[in-house]
Amino acid sequence: MTPKRTIAQIVATDMCIGCGLCEALTVGRVRMVMTPAGSLRPSPADGFTAREEALLVAACPGAVAEARVEAGNSTDPVWGAYRSMARAWAGHPDVRYEGATGGVLTALGMHALHTGRVGFVLHVGADPERPMRSRWVISETPESVRANTASRYGPTAPLAGLAAALDRDEPFAVIAKPCDLGAVHALSRSDPRVDELCALRLALVCGGQSRLSKSQAVLDEFGVGEDDVALFRYRGHGNPGPTVVETLDGRRFSKTYLELWEDEAGWDVETRCKFCPDALGEAADVASADIWPGGAPTGEDDGFNGIIVRTAAGEELVASAVAAGELVLDRPITPREFDDFQPHQVRKKEALAARYQGLTDSGIAPIETRGLRITELGRRLDPEHFGHERAGTRRRAERL
Ligand SMILES: Cc1cc2nc3c(=O)[nH]c(=O)nc-3n(C[C@H](O)[C@H](O)[C@H](O)COP(=O)(O)OP(=O)(O)OC[C@H]3O[C@@H](n4cnc5c(N)ncnc54)[C@H](O)[C@@H]3O)c2cc1C
Ligand code: SF4
Ligand code: SF4
């Protein structure tokens, strides 16, 4: 059980994504704390017992990532193992409207509770005390799942709630980012309660988590102090919906999704995201994505998700939600259509082998991947492009 690396090294090299597992597995002795740079990190990042460290390093997204593959699936080099891919949206118009895209994850979480498949859903929502920030939430009712709908940009640590979830000793669902669900899957190797109790795993397809500085920049632009914020909605209420800030004294500010993301230099995305080997939810039962042709919206629409159903449990949940009218399933999507919807994901997958070489060149251990086809996809890069990615990573890593 001797770990090859330590959590302190993972944090020092900025490969921590702040998933929260460090807090969960130390029963809160270690806390997820916001750093001055605007990331959630375990504090302290050392002083773990040998057993804690071994369990953490074996599951930490900064150290490992593994696809959860069931027999009999189709496999695509970019999109991984799947049973079906289709357009879908929430059957209830308000759930569809309020959700990040078409409200699919919310509808599936609500359906899992309505039908008694699970006793609660672990996910994230706005921190009521500081609504720009997010915190983990246990939703015991469909209404609570709905109240915590839509994408939260900025740091989130959903797995800080995993110990509380497992301790309840009843089946539950998790809605989270692919890296979070990768950690849940990896933890199942050492904790049998994970597969016994974590009955449904629902992922949002993810382009990267911005640091809190991105959210702070929005407030600065509006001239609002964080203490004055009553509501910070990143998207939803339309697809993609505006980013909306409301203040305690009744002022309201908003900007469109395209305005929010127009300045790529200001995105301030976490380092781990640049090396993310699974942003597509390959450890999930169902992954839910945006499907704008070319990868960006051209305006508002009614909300259309692309879903990737990866397991029998996911297939069964989707079929049941459709039969109950909680989900609308439209036409199938092909992997090559998904490439067009998510060109940034394809580019990143293909660049990773080179970026991992650049990390190794700099003496930083890259993420250990299993079943994610990183080497195979890396062969698609021509030698010049490969060398460029490798050298660029080495330069940036040496500045860490
Ligand atoms: C940081 C980030 C980057 C994204 N990048 C892409 C991308 O590149 N391509 C793409 O197709 N889609 C991306 N999305 C996903 C997209 O915004 C939608 O979440 C996705 O289409 C699912 O939509 P939905 O309507 O089904 O979700 P909803 O029904 O609105 O449900 C969203 C659920 O996710 C949970 N959640 C929200 N934010 C977080 C978070 N930060 N961490 C953990 N759980 C969270 C909520 O608690 C809620 O249960 C991103 C989302 C986030 C948060
Ligand atoms: S990614 Fe998660 S498990 Fe890894 S160091 Fe950060 S909080 Fe801990
Ligand atoms: S890009 Fe990957 S590492 Fe970054 S938040 Fe998304 S799933 Fe996690």
Tab-separated table of N, CA, C and O in Angstrom, residues 142-181:
chain	number	residue	atom	x	y	z
A	142	PRO	N	-37.277	15.446	-5.054
A	142	PRO	CA	-37.144	15.950	-6.430
A	142	PRO	C	-37.087	17.477	-6.458
A	142	PRO	O	-36.359	18.058	-7.258
A	143	GLU	N	-37.815	18.124	-5.550
A	143	GLU	CA	-37.826	19.604	-5.531
A	143	GLU	C	-36.421	20.143	-5.221
A	143	GLU	O	-35.994	21.150	-5.775
A	144	SER	N	-35.717	19.445	-4.340
A	144	SER	CA	-34.368	19.903	-3.996
A	144	SER	C	-33.410	19.682	-5.165
A	144	SER	O	-32.538	20.519	-5.426
A	145	VAL	N	-33.577	18.566	-5.887
A	145	VAL	CA	-32.732	18.356	-7.084
A	145	VAL	C	-32.963	19.508	-8.052
A	145	VAL	O	-32.025	20.105	-8.588
A	146	ARG	N	-34.228	19.850	-8.229
A	146	ARG	CA	-34.571	20.934	-9.157
A	146	ARG	C	-34.032	22.277	-8.665
A	146	ARG	O	-33.571	23.103	-9.462
A	147	ALA	N	-34.074	22.501	-7.373
A	147	ALA	CA	-33.588	23.780	-6.825
A	147	ALA	C	-32.075	23.930	-7.022
A	147	ALA	O	-31.553	25.041	-6.987
A	148	ASN	N	-31.394	22.812	-7.210
A	148	ASN	CA	-29.932	22.858	-7.407
A	148	ASN	C	-29.560	22.458	-8.826
A	148	ASN	O	-28.561	21.793	-9.053
A	149	THR	N	-30.367	22.864	-9.776
A	149	THR	CA	-30.124	22.555	-11.187
A	149	THR	C	-29.051	23.488	-11.750
A	149	THR	O	-28.645	24.453	-11.110
A	150	ALA	N	-28.594	23.160	-12.941
A	150	ALA	CA	-27.754	24.031	-13.789
A	150	ALA	C	-26.268	24.040	-13.395
A	150	ALA	O	-25.902	23.766	-12.259
A	151	SER	N	-25.458	24.387	-14.378
A	151	SER	CA	-24.001	24.363	-14.213
A	151	SER	C	-23.546	25.426	-13.242
A	151	SER	O	-23.983	26.574	-13.300
A	152	ARG	N	-22.639	25.035	-12.374
A	152	ARG	CA	-21.967	25.973	-11.484
A	152	ARG	C	-20.530	26.076	-11.982
A	152	ARG	O	-19.766	25.118	-11.881
A	153	TYR	N	-20.159	27.191	-12.541
A	153	TYR	CA	-18.762	27.379	-12.915
A	153	TYR	C	-17.993	27.778	-11.658
A	153	TYR	O	-18.584	28.172	-10.663
A	154	GLY	N	-16.685	27.643	-11.709
A	154	GLY	CA	-15.890	27.907	-10.508
A	154	GLY	C	-15.736	26.637	-9.692
A	154	GLY	O	-16.317	25.602	-10.004
A	155	PRO	N	-14.920	26.714	-8.624
A	155	PRO	CA	-14.571	25.511	-7.864
A	155	PRO	C	-15.774	24.844	-7.191
A	155	PRO	O	-16.632	25.528	-6.628
A	156	THR	N	-15.809	23.537	-7.263
A	156	THR	CA	-16.817	22.752	-6.537
A	156	THR	C	-16.108	21.522	-5.975
A	156	THR	O	-15.194	21.002	-6.606
A	157	ALA	N	-16.552	21.057	-4.830
A	157	ALA	CA	-15.941	19.865	-4.223
A	157	ALA	C	-17.031	18.870	-3.844
A	157	ALA	O	-17.264	18.602	-2.668
A	158	PRO	N	-17.697	18.296	-4.844
A	158	PRO	CA	-18.850	17.429	-4.519
A	158	PRO	C	-18.481	16.228	-3.653
A	158	PRO	O	-19.276	15.797	-2.825
A	159	LEU	N	-17.237	15.733	-3.806
A	159	LEU	CA	-16.898	14.513	-3.063
A	159	LEU	C	-16.588	14.779	-1.595
A	159	LEU	O	-16.443	13.830	-0.815
A	160	ALA	N	-16.531	16.052	-1.211
A	160	ALA	CA	-16.441	16.327	0.228
A	160	ALA	C	-17.684	15.763	0.922
A	160	ALA	O	-17.663	15.492	2.128
A	161	GLY	N	-18.766	15.574	0.158
A	161	GLY	CA	-19.990	15.006	0.734
A	161	GLY	C	-20.081	13.496	0.616
A	161	GLY	O	-21.089	12.895	1.023
A	162	LEU	N	-19.041	12.858	0.077
A	162	LEU	CA	-19.166	11.413	-0.188
A	162	LEU	C	-19.201	10.580	1.088
A	162	LEU	O	-19.934	9.579	1.160
A	163	ALA	N	-18.448	10.976	2.101
A	163	ALA	CA	-18.463	10.197	3.343
A	163	ALA	C	-19.850	10.254	3.971
A	163	ALA	O	-20.402	9.229	4.405
A	164	ALA	N	-20.437	11.459	3.984
A	164	ALA	CA	-21.788	11.608	4.544
A	164	ALA	C	-22.776	10.764	3.737
A	164	ALA	O	-23.678	10.133	4.306
A	165	ALA	N	-22.593	10.734	2.421
A	165	ALA	CA	-23.500	9.952	1.568
A	165	ALA	C	-23.373	8.461	1.868
A	165	ALA	O	-24.372	7.757	2.055
A	166	LEU	N	-22.142	7.972	1.932
A	166	LEU	CA	-21.936	6.533	2.176
A	166	LEU	C	-22.418	6.148	3.581
A	166	LEU	O	-22.974	5.062	3.774
A	167	ASP	N	-22.226	7.047	4.527
A	167	ASP	CA	-22.620	6.731	5.908
A	167	ASP	C	-24.135	6.598	6.064
A	167	ASP	O	-24.604	5.999	7.035
A	168	ARG	N	-24.897	7.138	5.126
A	168	ARG	CA	-26.355	7.015	5.237
A	168	ARG	C	-26.833	5.601	4.909
A	168	ARG	O	-27.982	5.252	5.184
A	169	ASP	N	-25.965	4.822	4.286
A	169	ASP	CA	-26.234	3.394	4.080
A	169	ASP	C	-27.546	3.135	3.325
A	169	ASP	O	-28.309	2.241	3.687
A	170	GLU	N	-27.814	3.929	2.305
A	170	GLU	CA	-28.963	3.669	1.422
A	170	GLU	C	-28.550	4.049	-0.001
A	170	GLU	O	-27.644	4.862	-0.193
A	171	PRO	N	-29.210	3.464	-1.010
A	171	PRO	CA	-28.801	3.755	-2.384
A	171	PRO	C	-28.925	5.238	-2.703
A	171	PRO	O	-29.876	5.896	-2.286
A	172	PHE	N	-27.957	5.751	-3.431
A	172	PHE	CA	-27.999	7.162	-3.806
A	172	PHE	C	-27.448	7.358	-5.211
A	172	PHE	O	-26.817	6.460	-5.780
A	173	ALA	N	-27.728	8.539	-5.765
A	173	ALA	CA	-27.185	8.945	-7.066
A	173	ALA	C	-26.190	10.071	-6.843
A	173	ALA	O	-26.302	10.819	-5.874
A	174	VAL	N	-25.219	10.153	-7.725
A	174	VAL	CA	-24.304	11.307	-7.736
A	174	VAL	C	-24.429	11.988	-9.085
A	174	VAL	O	-24.415	11.310	-10.119
A	175	ILE	N	-24.563	13.303	-9.074
A	175	ILE	CA	-24.446	14.091	-10.309
A	175	ILE	C	-23.191	14.937	-10.133
A	175	ILE	O	-23.084	15.693	-9.151
A	176	ALA	N	-22.238	14.802	-11.047
A	176	ALA	CA	-20.965	15.514	-10.857
A	176	ALA	C	-20.183	15.559	-12.167
A	176	ALA	O	-20.635	15.057	-13.199
A	177	LYS	N	-19.006	16.148	-12.076
A	177	LYS	CA	-18.133	16.246	-13.234
A	177	LYS	C	-17.479	14.890	-13.496
A	177	LYS	O	-17.351	14.063	-12.583
A	178	PRO	N	-16.968	14.691	-14.700
A	178	PRO	CA	-16.308	13.415	-14.996
A	178	PRO	C	-15.152	13.083	-14.048
A	178	PRO	O	-14.994	11.926	-13.639
A	179	CYS	N	-14.339	14.085	-13.685
A	179	CYS	CA	-13.210	13.786	-12.786
A	179	CYS	C	-13.706	13.316	-11.429
A	179	CYS	O	-13.110	12.427	-10.805
A	180	ASP	N	-14.812	13.903	-10.955
A	180	ASP	CA	-15.375	13.486	-9.664
A	180	ASP	C	-15.840	12.025	-9.754
A	180	ASP	O	-15.580	11.221	-8.845
A	181	LEU	N	-16.510	11.707	-10.849
A	181	LEU	CA	-17.032	10.335	-10.972
A	181	LEU	C	-15.906	9.333	-11.217
A	181	LEU	O	-16.011	8.166	-10.822
